[in-house]
PDB file of C-alpha atoms in Angstrom:
ATOM      1  CA  ALA A   6      10.985   1.081 -11.767  1.00  0.00           C
ATOM      2  CA  VAL A   7       7.817   0.449 -10.275  1.00  0.00           C
ATOM      3  CA  LEU A   8       8.831   2.042  -6.904  1.00  0.00           C
ATOM      4  CA  LEU A   9      10.387   5.160  -8.804  1.00  0.00           C
ATOM      5  CA  CYS A  10       7.154   5.833 -10.668  1.00  0.00           C
ATOM      6  CA  LEU A  11       4.641   5.368  -7.963  1.00  0.00           C
ATOM      7  CA  THR A  12       6.813   7.670  -5.529  1.00  0.00           C
ATOM      8  CA  VAL A  13       7.023  10.385  -7.863  1.00  0.00           C
ATOM      9  CA  HIS A  14       3.280  10.346  -8.618  1.00  0.00           C
ATOM     10  CA  GLU A  15       2.363  10.134  -5.119  1.00  0.00           C
ATOM     11  CA  THR A  16       4.666  12.704  -3.776  1.00  0.00           C
ATOM     12  CA  CYS A  17       3.532  15.113  -6.459  1.00  0.00           C
ATOM     13  CA  HIS A  18      -0.008  14.794  -5.628  1.00  0.00           C
ATOM     14  CA  GLY A  19       1.135  15.966  -2.447  1.00  0.00           C
ATOM     15  CA  LEU A  20       3.125  19.013  -3.457  1.00  0.00           C
ATOM     16  CA  ALA A  21       0.374  20.030  -5.687  1.00  0.00           C
ATOM     17  CA  ALA A  22      -2.016  20.274  -2.714  1.00  0.00           C
ATOM     18  CA  TYR A  23       0.571  21.641  -0.470  1.00  0.00           C
ATOM     19  CA  ALA A  24       1.052  24.545  -2.919  1.00  0.00           C
ATOM     20  CA  LEU A  25      -2.819  25.139  -3.030  1.00  0.00           C
ATOM     21  CA  GLY A  26      -2.813  25.425   0.954  1.00  0.00           C
ATOM     22  CA  ASP A  27      -3.317  21.766   2.160  1.00  0.00           C
ATOM     23  CA  PRO A  28      -0.705  20.869   4.726  1.00  0.00           C
ATOM     24  CA  THR A  29      -2.068  17.430   5.250  1.00  0.00           C
ATOM     25  CA  ALA A  30       0.404  15.581   3.179  1.00  0.00           C
ATOM     26  CA  LYS A  31       3.090  17.435   4.670  1.00  0.00           C
ATOM     27  CA  GLN A  32       1.979  16.606   8.301  1.00  0.00           C
ATOM     28  CA  MET A  33       1.844  13.193   7.241  1.00  0.00           C
ATOM     29  CA  HIS A  34       5.251  13.140   5.956  1.00  0.00           C
ATOM     30  CA  ARG A  35       4.336  11.955   2.488  1.00  0.00           C
ATOM     31  CA  LEU A  36       6.300  14.774   0.613  1.00  0.00           C
ATOM     32  CA  SER A  37       9.153  12.453   0.639  1.00  0.00           C
ATOM     33  CA  LEU A  38      10.824  10.503  -2.231  1.00  0.00           C
ATOM     34  CA  ASN A  39      11.118   7.527   0.225  1.00  0.00           C
ATOM     35  CA  PRO A  40       9.117   4.679  -1.331  1.00  0.00           C
ATOM     36  CA  LEU A  41       8.280   3.132   1.935  1.00  0.00           C
ATOM     37  CA  ARG A  42       6.158   6.113   2.825  1.00  0.00           C
ATOM     38  CA  HIS A  43       4.060   5.562  -0.457  1.00  0.00           C
ATOM     39  CA  ILE A  44       3.923   1.612  -0.869  1.00  0.00           C
ATOM     40  CA  ASP A  45       0.768  -0.078  -0.327  1.00  0.00           C
ATOM     41  CA  TRP A  46       1.901  -3.623  -0.090  1.00  0.00           C
ATOM     42  CA  LEU A  47      -1.184  -5.194  -1.663  1.00  0.00           C
ATOM     43  CA  GLY A  48      -1.396  -2.748  -4.428  1.00  0.00           C
ATOM     44  CA  LEU A  49       2.186  -3.621  -5.363  1.00  0.00           C
ATOM     45  CA  ALA A  50       1.679  -7.310  -5.334  1.00  0.00           C
ATOM     46  CA  MET A  51      -1.454  -6.587  -7.535  1.00  0.00           C
ATOM     47  CA  MET A  52       0.706  -4.460  -9.880  1.00  0.00           C
ATOM     48  CA  PHE A  53       3.043  -7.489 -10.580  1.00  0.00           C
ATOM     49  CA  LEU A  54      -0.059 -10.220 -10.485  1.00  0.00           C
ATOM     50  CA  VAL A  55      -2.634  -8.580 -13.000  1.00  0.00           C
ATOM     51  CA  GLY A  56      -0.878  -5.290 -14.347  1.00  0.00           C
ATOM     52  CA  PHE A  57      -2.843  -3.180 -12.204  1.00  0.00           C
ATOM     53  CA  GLY A  58      -1.990  -1.851  -8.768  1.00  0.00           C
ATOM     54  CA  TRP A  59      -1.846   0.953  -6.579  1.00  0.00           C
ATOM     55  CA  ALA A  60       0.094   3.048  -4.030  1.00  0.00           C
ATOM     56  CA  LYS A  61      -1.020   4.365  -0.626  1.00  0.00           C
ATOM     57  CA  PRO A  62      -3.344   7.234  -1.729  1.00  0.00           C
ATOM     58  CA  VAL A  63      -1.994  10.778  -0.360  1.00  0.00           C
ATOM     59  CA  PRO A  64      -4.158  12.364   2.048  1.00  0.00           C
ATOM     60  CA  VAL A  65      -5.809  15.453   0.814  1.00  0.00           C
ATOM     61  CA  ASP A  66      -8.217  18.045   2.789  1.00  0.00           C
ATOM     62  CA  MET A  67     -10.240  19.928   0.063  1.00  0.00           C
ATOM     63  CA  ARG A  68     -11.464  22.256   2.661  1.00  0.00           C
ATOM     64  CA  TYR A  69      -8.247  23.723   2.844  1.00  0.00           C
ATOM     65  CA  PHE A  70      -8.774  24.787  -1.283  1.00  0.00           C
ATOM     66  CA  LYS A  71     -10.173  27.951  -2.075  1.00  0.00           C
ATOM     67  CA  LYS A  72     -12.001  26.432  -4.915  1.00  0.00           C
ATOM     68  CA  PRO A  73     -12.455  22.597  -3.685  1.00  0.00           C
ATOM     69  CA  LYS A  74     -13.428  20.887  -6.948  1.00  0.00           C
ATOM     70  CA  GLN A  75     -10.539  22.867  -9.122  1.00  0.00           C
ATOM     71  CA  GLY A  76      -8.170  22.090  -6.234  1.00  0.00           C
ATOM     72  CA  MET A  77      -8.926  18.646  -6.451  1.00  0.00           C
ATOM     73  CA  ALA A  78      -8.543  18.365 -10.015  1.00  0.00           C
ATOM     74  CA  VAL A  79      -5.451  20.118 -10.132  1.00  0.00           C
ATOM     75  CA  THR A  80      -3.978  17.942  -7.443  1.00  0.00           C
ATOM     76  CA  ALA A  81      -5.425  14.927  -9.209  1.00  0.00           C
ATOM     77  CA  LEU A  82      -3.365  16.010 -12.453  1.00  0.00           C
ATOM     78  CA  ALA A  83      -0.219  16.534 -10.630  1.00  0.00           C
ATOM     79  CA  GLY A  84       0.123  12.850 -10.557  1.00  0.00           C
ATOM     80  CA  PRO A  85      -0.247  11.798 -14.189  1.00  0.00           C
ATOM     81  CA  ALA A  86       1.669  14.815 -15.405  1.00  0.00           C
ATOM     82  CA  SER A  87       4.718  14.324 -12.992  1.00  0.00           C
ATOM     83  CA  ASN A  88       4.671  10.673 -14.830  1.00  0.00           C
ATOM     84  CA  PHE A  89       5.101  12.203 -18.361  1.00  0.00           C
ATOM     85  CA  ILE A  90       7.814  14.467 -16.949  1.00  0.00           C
ATOM     86  CA  LEU A  91       9.660  11.695 -15.359  1.00  0.00           C
ATOM     87  CA  ALA A  92       9.223   9.707 -18.406  1.00  0.00           C
ATOM     88  CA  VAL A  93      11.002  12.450 -20.453  1.00  0.00           C
ATOM     89  CA  LEU A  94      13.874  12.715 -17.846  1.00  0.00           C
ATOM     90  CA  LEU A  95      14.243   9.172 -18.095  1.00  0.00           C
ATOM     91  CA  LEU A  96      14.510   9.080 -22.099  1.00  0.00           C
ATOM     92  CA  PHE A  97      17.224  12.201 -21.775  1.00  0.00           C
ATOM     93  CA  GLY A  98      18.910   9.390 -19.394  1.00  0.00           C
ATOM     94  CA  CYS A  99      18.619   6.985 -22.449  1.00  0.00           C
ATOM     95  CA  LYS A 100      20.537   9.709 -24.568  1.00  0.00           C
ATOM     96  CA  ALA A 101      23.228  10.195 -21.960  1.00  0.00           C
ATOM     97  CA  THR A 102      23.448   6.591 -21.647  1.00  0.00           C
ATOM     98  CA  LEU A 103      23.944   6.039 -25.531  1.00  0.00           C
ATOM     99  CA  HIS A 104      26.687   8.735 -25.651  1.00  0.00           C
ATOM    100  CA  TYR A 105      28.915   8.516 -22.313  1.00  0.00           C
ATOM    101  CA  ILE A 106      28.439   4.871 -21.185  1.00  0.00           C
ATOM    102  CA  ASN A 107      30.187   1.825 -22.470  1.00  0.00           C
ATOM    103  CA  TYR A 108      28.220  -1.100 -24.110  1.00  0.00           C
ATOM    104  CA  THR A 109      28.900  -3.527 -21.203  1.00  0.00           C
ATOM    105  CA  TRP A 110      27.413  -0.932 -18.657  1.00  0.00           C
ATOM    106  CA  GLY A 111      25.260   0.777 -21.025  1.00  0.00           C
ATOM    107  CA  ILE A 112      22.804  -1.989 -21.980  1.00  0.00           C
ATOM    108  CA  PRO A 113      21.430  -2.770 -18.398  1.00  0.00           C
ATOM    109  CA  VAL A 114      21.268   0.874 -17.680  1.00  0.00           C
ATOM    110  CA  LEU A 115      19.527   1.561 -20.921  1.00  0.00           C
ATOM    111  CA  THR A 116      17.343  -1.387 -20.616  1.00  0.00           C
ATOM    112  CA  PHE A 117      16.107  -0.218 -16.966  1.00  0.00           C
ATOM    113  CA  LEU A 118      15.601   3.357 -18.118  1.00  0.00           C
ATOM    114  CA  VAL A 119      13.415   2.343 -21.208  1.00  0.00           C
ATOM    115  CA  MET A 120      11.377   0.201 -18.942  1.00  0.00           C
ATOM    116  CA  ALA A 121      10.785   2.745 -16.230  1.00  0.00           C
ATOM    117  CA  ALA A 122       9.871   5.512 -19.072  1.00  0.00           C
ATOM    118  CA  GLN A 123       7.344   2.884 -20.557  1.00  0.00           C
ATOM    119  CA  LEU A 124       5.945   2.334 -16.986  1.00  0.00           C
ATOM    120  CA  SER A 125       5.850   5.774 -16.131  1.00  0.00           C
ATOM    121  CA  ILE A 126       3.776   6.634 -19.465  1.00  0.00           C
ATOM    122  CA  GLY A 127       1.582   3.691 -18.612  1.00  0.00           C
ATOM    123  CA  LEU A 128       0.870   4.980 -14.912  1.00  0.00           C
ATOM    124  CA  GLY A 129      -0.015   8.385 -16.122  1.00  0.00           C
ATOM    125  CA  LEU A 130      -2.425   7.479 -18.919  1.00  0.00           C
ATOM    126  CA  PHE A 131      -3.965   4.708 -16.828  1.00  0.00           C
ATOM    127  CA  ASN A 132      -4.781   7.367 -14.150  1.00  0.00           C
ATOM    128  CA  LEU A 133      -6.239   9.608 -16.476  1.00  0.00           C
ATOM    129  CA  ILE A 134      -8.979   7.182 -17.128  1.00  0.00           C
ATOM    130  CA  PRO A 135     -12.087   8.905 -15.605  1.00  0.00           C
ATOM    131  CA  VAL A 136     -13.110   6.296 -13.039  1.00  0.00           C
ATOM    132  CA  PRO A 137     -13.126   6.809  -9.409  1.00  0.00           C
ATOM    133  CA  PRO A 138     -10.706   6.660  -7.687  1.00  0.00           C
ATOM    134  CA  LEU A 139      -8.413   6.952 -10.481  1.00  0.00           C
ATOM    135  CA  ASP A 140      -7.252  10.627 -11.150  1.00  0.00           C
ATOM    136  CA  GLY A 141      -9.170  11.029 -14.189  1.00  0.00           C
ATOM    137  CA  SER A 142     -12.403  11.025 -12.166  1.00  0.00           C
ATOM    138  CA  ARG A 143     -11.250  13.928 -10.275  1.00  0.00           C
ATOM    139  CA  VAL A 144     -10.935  16.144 -13.285  1.00  0.00           C
ATOM    140  CA  LEU A 145     -14.071  14.881 -14.764  1.00  0.00           C
ATOM    141  CA  THR A 146     -16.051  15.608 -11.496  1.00  0.00           C
ATOM    142  CA  ALA A 147     -14.649  19.177 -11.399  1.00  0.00           C
ATOM    143  CA  LEU A 148     -16.720  19.802 -14.342  1.00  0.00           C
ATOM    144  CA  LEU A 149     -20.186  18.645 -12.680  1.00  0.00           C
ATOM    145  CA  PRO A 150     -22.502  20.653 -10.523  1.00  0.00           C
ATOM    146  CA  ASP A 151     -21.716  20.163  -6.692  1.00  0.00           C
ATOM    147  CA  ASN A 152     -24.598  17.680  -6.323  1.00  0.00           C
ATOM    148  CA  ALA A 153     -23.346  15.208  -9.085  1.00  0.00           C
ATOM    149  CA  TYR A 154     -19.827  15.749  -7.722  1.00  0.00           C
ATOM    150  CA  TYR A 155     -20.778  14.451  -4.151  1.00  0.00           C
ATOM    151  CA  ARG A 156     -23.070  11.655  -5.499  1.00  0.00           C
ATOM    152  CA  LEU A 157     -20.494  10.234  -7.808  1.00  0.00           C
ATOM    153  CA  MET A 158     -17.896  10.370  -4.925  1.00  0.00           C
ATOM    154  CA  ARG A 159     -20.047   8.184  -2.747  1.00  0.00           C
ATOM    155  CA  TYR A 160     -19.582   5.225  -5.443  1.00  0.00           C
ATOM    156  CA  GLU A 161     -15.817   5.434  -5.329  1.00  0.00           C
ATOM    157  CA  ARG A 162     -15.482   2.574  -3.523  1.00  0.00           C
ATOM    158  CA  PHE A 163     -16.832   0.460  -6.297  1.00  0.00           C
ATOM    159  CA  GLY A 164     -14.625   1.854  -8.838  1.00  0.00           C
ATOM    160  CA  ILE A 165     -11.650  -0.066  -7.658  1.00  0.00           C
ATOM    161  CA  LEU A 166     -13.772  -3.391  -8.060  1.00  0.00           C
ATOM    162  CA  LEU A 167     -14.600  -2.267 -11.701  1.00  0.00           C
ATOM    163  CA  LEU A 168     -10.908  -1.754 -12.531  1.00  0.00           C
ATOM    164  CA  LEU A 169     -10.089  -5.109 -10.969  1.00  0.00           C
ATOM    165  CA  VAL A 170     -12.438  -6.907 -12.953  1.00  0.00           C
ATOM    166  CA  LEU A 171     -11.292  -5.144 -16.192  1.00  0.00           C
ATOM    167  CA  SER A 172      -7.711  -5.949 -15.394  1.00  0.00           C
ATOM    168  CA  PHE A 173      -8.700  -9.763 -14.696  1.00  0.00           C
ATOM    169  CA  THR A 174     -10.517  -9.884 -18.027  1.00  0.00           C
ATOM    170  CA  GLY A 175      -8.001  -7.922 -20.064  1.00  0.00           C
ATOM    171  CA  VAL A 176     -11.014  -5.570 -21.532  1.00  0.00           C
ATOM    172  CA  GLY A 177      -9.349  -2.559 -22.897  1.00  0.00           C
ATOM    173  CA  GLY A 178      -6.087  -3.941 -22.272  1.00  0.00           C
ATOM    174  CA  ASN A 179      -4.795  -3.723 -26.038  1.00  0.00           C
ATOM    175  CA  LEU A 180      -6.342  -0.029 -26.068  1.00  0.00           C
ATOM    176  CA  ILE A 181      -4.267   1.014 -23.081  1.00  0.00           C
ATOM    177  CA  SER A 182      -1.094  -0.941 -24.433  1.00  0.00           C
ATOM    178  CA  GLY A 183      -1.638   0.822 -27.842  1.00  0.00           C
ATOM    179  CA  ALA A 184      -1.696   4.321 -26.145  1.00  0.00           C
ATOM    180  CA  ILE A 185       1.399   3.469 -24.048  1.00  0.00           C
ATOM    181  CA  ASN A 186       3.340   2.428 -27.014  1.00  0.00           C
ATOM    182  CA  GLY A 187       2.071   5.491 -29.114  1.00  0.00           C
ATOM    183  CA  VAL A 188       3.266   8.175 -26.640  1.00  0.00           C
ATOM    184  CA  PHE A 189       6.293   6.205 -25.870  1.00  0.00           C
ATOM    185  CA  GLN A 190       7.280   6.094 -29.560  1.00  0.00           C
ATOM    186  CA  GLY A 191       6.296   9.626 -29.855  1.00  0.00           C
ATOM    187  CA  LEU A 192       8.670  10.905 -27.096  1.00  0.00           C
ATOM    188  CA  VAL A 193      11.164   8.742 -28.164  1.00  0.00           C
ATOM    189  CA  SER A 194      11.101  10.012 -31.747  1.00  0.00           C
ATOM    190  CA  VAL A 195      11.188  13.708 -30.242  1.00  0.00           C
ATOM    191  CA  PHE A 196      13.793  13.398 -27.553  1.00  0.00           C
ATOM    192  CA  VAL A 197      15.931  10.462 -28.361  1.00  0.00           C
ATOM    193  CA  PRO A 198      15.431   9.494 -32.067  1.00  0.00           C
ATOM    194  CA  GLU A 199      18.718   7.455 -32.058  1.00  0.00           C
ATOM    195  CA  LEU A 200      16.941   5.078 -29.544  1.00  0.00           C
ATOM    196  CA  LEU A 201      14.604   4.093 -32.320  1.00  0.00           C
ATOM    197  CA  ASN A 202      16.900   1.648 -34.273  1.00  0.00           C
ATOM    198  CA  LEU A 203      17.617  -0.355 -30.848  1.00  0.00           C
ATOM    199  CA  LEU A 204      13.808  -0.748 -30.065  1.00  0.00           C
ATOM    200  CA  ARG A 205      12.988  -2.192 -33.633  1.00  0.00           C
TER     201      ARG A 205
END
């Protein structure tokens, strides 16, 4: 589930950049659904250990974009957006499982699909937090004047330390968990209402 969600997220960053004219990700063979091209092993280990991790960032050269800041914002948003779309597709998989797969096989398949959908929603929401280097910061900074944008990006390397501290201390954990559960329950009620009884 982790590999699926991270791979889709990073691949869609690259696809968005490529669509906007940046061939860097394609040249680096990052427009791929092969998880091995996207895994950062330390980031993967941290995800299991503290609930916060990362994949290998997709290389993006904003000089290829006609409007660099806006291009970076669209490229950044492509990652979380892909996770929400993936979550909906996984829920459709849940619907198919409930209707077409027998009970013996259906339970483990359903368990995986539900877990992957929740994880995908979590990855999408977490990346929308406007703290560098998360995707939300790229969107926020697109609204800032150029001098403020480049000044903020200079401190990007400290953002990862802040996120690690927040993960270890659990600050904001309840808020994020509540948001994930709320979005998940909302999507289930819309796309697979019959799943609600099983989740209670």
